Amino acid sequence: SGAERGQLEFLQVELQTLLSKIALLEDYNAEMAAAKARSEAEAVRLEGQVIRLRLDCRKLEDSAAAGTATVKEKDMLLKDLNKQLEAMQNDFANRSTKDAEDAARAF
């Protein structure tokens, strides 16, 4: 009958509409899955970069600490050498004065 035919055509149109929506949703889901995979790969790459940057930072901190220790050590050595130099200069000045006094007495 005509009513059944009309209802069948309506259901066929409705089925085609639903199939089209399902196809769109499957495409959307595929795009979302690809975007998720790209995001996860980027996250892994960035995590690796963060780890490398943390290691580089640690190396720089260690190097700076070692450099500071070296500078302190060299500063202490320099101060010690300056004290030795000052003591030698004082000793030399005292000897020169004593030698000059001895020479003046001799004449």
PDB file of C-alpha atoms in Angstrom:
ATOM      1  CA  SER A   1       0.000   0.000   0.000  1.00  0.00           C
ATOM      2  CA  GLY A   2       0.909   3.631  -0.382  1.00  0.00           C
ATOM      3  CA  ALA A   3       1.232   4.270   3.348  1.00  0.00           C
ATOM      4  CA  GLU A   4       3.572   1.371   3.815  1.00  0.00           C
ATOM      5  CA  ARG A   5       5.554   2.463   0.788  1.00  0.00           C
ATOM      6  CA  GLY A   6       5.804   6.017   2.160  1.00  0.00           C
ATOM      7  CA  GLN A   7       6.881   4.693   5.527  1.00  0.00           C
ATOM      8  CA  LEU A   8       9.496   2.432   3.869  1.00  0.00           C
ATOM      9  CA  GLU A   9      10.900   5.394   1.883  1.00  0.00           C
ATOM     10  CA  PHE A  10      10.994   7.484   5.079  1.00  0.00           C
ATOM     11  CA  LEU A  11      12.839   4.721   6.912  1.00  0.00           C
ATOM     12  CA  GLN A  12      15.280   4.331   3.983  1.00  0.00           C
ATOM     13  CA  VAL A  13      15.987   8.090   4.059  1.00  0.00           C
ATOM     14  CA  GLU A  14      16.333   7.934   7.838  1.00  0.00           C
ATOM     15  CA  LEU A  15      18.707   4.937   7.504  1.00  0.00           C
ATOM     16  CA  GLN A  16      20.835   6.799   4.907  1.00  0.00           C
ATOM     17  CA  THR A  17      20.972   9.841   7.207  1.00  0.00           C
ATOM     18  CA  LEU A  18      22.066   7.681  10.130  1.00  0.00           C
ATOM     19  CA  LEU A  19      24.663   5.877   7.973  1.00  0.00           C
ATOM     20  CA  SER A  20      26.030   9.263   6.852  1.00  0.00           C
ATOM     21  CA  LYS A  21      26.225  10.421  10.475  1.00  0.00           C
ATOM     22  CA  ILE A  22      27.982   7.174  11.445  1.00  0.00           C
ATOM     23  CA  ALA A  23      30.493   7.670   8.610  1.00  0.00           C
ATOM     24  CA  LEU A  24      31.146  11.258   9.781  1.00  0.00           C
ATOM     25  CA  LEU A  25      31.573  10.089  13.370  1.00  0.00           C
ATOM     26  CA  GLU A  26      33.988   7.347  12.279  1.00  0.00           C
ATOM     27  CA  ASP A  27      36.036   9.938  10.346  1.00  0.00           C
ATOM     28  CA  TYR A  28      35.969  12.237  13.366  1.00  0.00           C
ATOM     29  CA  ASN A  29      37.027   9.374  15.655  1.00  0.00           C
ATOM     30  CA  ALA A  30      39.883   8.498  13.271  1.00  0.00           C
ATOM     31  CA  GLU A  31      41.032  12.146  13.280  1.00  0.00           C
ATOM     32  CA  MET A  32      40.811  12.256  17.074  1.00  0.00           C
ATOM     33  CA  ALA A  33      42.803   9.015  17.384  1.00  0.00           C
ATOM     34  CA  ALA A  34      45.476  10.415  15.067  1.00  0.00           C
ATOM     35  CA  ALA A  35      45.552  13.684  17.036  1.00  0.00           C
ATOM     36  CA  LYS A  36      45.843  11.710  20.281  1.00  0.00           C
ATOM     37  CA  ALA A  37      48.726   9.660  18.872  1.00  0.00           C
ATOM     38  CA  ARG A  38      50.499  12.848  17.731  1.00  0.00           C
ATOM     39  CA  SER A  39      49.935  14.455  21.142  1.00  0.00           C
ATOM     40  CA  GLU A  40      51.281  11.404  22.952  1.00  0.00           C
ATOM     41  CA  ALA A  41      54.341  11.300  20.689  1.00  0.00           C
ATOM     42  CA  GLU A  42      54.906  15.027  21.293  1.00  0.00           C
ATOM     43  CA  ALA A  43      54.524  14.483  25.045  1.00  0.00           C
ATOM     44  CA  VAL A  44      57.147  11.730  24.950  1.00  0.00           C
ATOM     45  CA  ARG A  45      59.479  13.967  22.909  1.00  0.00           C
ATOM     46  CA  LEU A  46      58.974  16.885  25.312  1.00  0.00           C
ATOM     47  CA  GLU A  47      59.499  14.635  28.322  1.00  0.00           C
ATOM     48  CA  GLY A  48      62.812  13.529  26.844  1.00  0.00           C
ATOM     49  CA  GLN A  49      63.732  17.155  26.261  1.00  0.00           C
ATOM     50  CA  VAL A  50      62.844  18.044  29.867  1.00  0.00           C
ATOM     51  CA  ILE A  51      65.011  15.179  31.136  1.00  0.00           C
ATOM     52  CA  ARG A  52      67.942  16.329  28.963  1.00  0.00           C
ATOM     53  CA  LEU A  53      67.501  19.935  30.125  1.00  0.00           C
ATOM     54  CA  ARG A  54      67.414  18.832  33.767  1.00  0.00           C
ATOM     55  CA  LEU A  55      70.624  16.841  33.235  1.00  0.00           C
ATOM     56  CA  ASP A  56      72.256  19.827  31.520  1.00  0.00           C
ATOM     57  CA  CYS A  57      71.141  22.060  34.375  1.00  0.00           C
ATOM     58  CA  ARG A  58      72.566  19.629  36.924  1.00  0.00           C
ATOM     59  CA  LYS A  59      75.860  19.488  35.021  1.00  0.00           C
ATOM     60  CA  LEU A  60      76.008  23.288  34.977  1.00  0.00           C
ATOM     61  CA  GLU A  61      75.247  23.446  38.701  1.00  0.00           C
ATOM     62  CA  ASP A  62      77.945  20.859  39.417  1.00  0.00           C
ATOM     63  CA  SER A  63      80.383  22.706  37.176  1.00  0.00           C
ATOM     64  CA  ALA A  64      79.575  26.009  38.868  1.00  0.00           C
ATOM     65  CA  ALA A  65      80.052  24.424  42.292  1.00  0.00           C
ATOM     66  CA  ALA A  66      83.370  22.939  41.194  1.00  0.00           C
ATOM     67  CA  GLY A  67      84.378  26.286  39.714  1.00  0.00           C
ATOM     68  CA  THR A  68      83.476  28.042  42.945  1.00  0.00           C
ATOM     69  CA  ALA A  69      85.517  25.543  44.941  1.00  0.00           C
ATOM     70  CA  THR A  70      88.440  26.005  42.551  1.00  0.00           C
ATOM     71  CA  VAL A  71      88.191  29.780  42.818  1.00  0.00           C
ATOM     72  CA  LYS A  72      88.098  29.559  46.624  1.00  0.00           C
ATOM     73  CA  GLU A  73      91.073  27.207  46.621  1.00  0.00           C
ATOM     74  CA  LYS A  74      93.053  29.487  44.302  1.00  0.00           C
ATOM     75  CA  ASP A  75      92.076  32.510  46.389  1.00  0.00           C
ATOM     76  CA  MET A  76      93.390  30.779  49.516  1.00  0.00           C
ATOM     77  CA  LEU A  77      96.624  29.872  47.707  1.00  0.00           C
ATOM     78  CA  LEU A  78      96.991  33.450  46.496  1.00  0.00           C
ATOM     79  CA  LYS A  79      96.461  34.793  50.024  1.00  0.00           C
ATOM     80  CA  ASP A  80      99.023  32.315  51.352  1.00  0.00           C
ATOM     81  CA  LEU A  81     101.532  33.317  48.662  1.00  0.00           C
ATOM     82  CA  ASN A  82     100.920  36.995  49.400  1.00  0.00           C
ATOM     83  CA  LYS A  83     101.589  36.359  53.102  1.00  0.00           C
ATOM     84  CA  GLN A  84     104.787  34.503  52.228  1.00  0.00           C
ATOM     85  CA  LEU A  85     105.835  37.358  49.931  1.00  0.00           C
ATOM     86  CA  GLU A  86     105.089  39.942  52.600  1.00  0.00           C
ATOM     87  CA  ALA A  87     107.071  37.946  55.181  1.00  0.00           C
ATOM     88  CA  MET A  88     110.010  37.666  52.762  1.00  0.00           C
ATOM     89  CA  GLN A  89     109.872  41.377  51.983  1.00  0.00           C
ATOM     90  CA  ASN A  90     109.824  42.199  55.687  1.00  0.00           C
ATOM     91  CA  ASP A  91     112.701  39.806  56.287  1.00  0.00           C
ATOM     92  CA  PHE A  92     114.614  41.349  53.381  1.00  0.00           C
ATOM     93  CA  ALA A  93     113.910  44.859  54.659  1.00  0.00           C
ATOM     94  CA  ASN A  94     115.042  43.880  58.164  1.00  0.00           C
ATOM     95  CA  ARG A  95     118.207  42.259  56.814  1.00  0.00           C
ATOM     96  CA  SER A  96     118.936  45.261  54.613  1.00  0.00           C
ATOM     97  CA  THR A  97     118.513  47.595  57.577  1.00  0.00           C
ATOM     98  CA  LYS A  98     120.708  45.369  59.773  1.00  0.00           C
ATOM     99  CA  ASP A  99     123.333  45.109  57.006  1.00  0.00           C
ATOM    100  CA  ALA A 100     123.276  48.868  56.587  1.00  0.00           C
ATOM    101  CA  GLU A 101     123.646  49.376  60.342  1.00  0.00           C
ATOM    102  CA  ASP A 102     126.499  46.826  60.470  1.00  0.00           C
ATOM    103  CA  ALA A 103     128.209  48.542  57.539  1.00  0.00           C
ATOM    104  CA  ALA A 104     127.819  51.960  59.229  1.00  0.00           C
ATOM    105  CA  ARG A 105     129.354  50.606  62.449  1.00  0.00           C
ATOM    106  CA  ALA A 106     132.263  49.165  60.511  1.00  0.00           C
ATOM    107  CA  PHE A 107     133.268  52.608  59.297  1.00  0.00           C
TER     108      PHE A 107
END
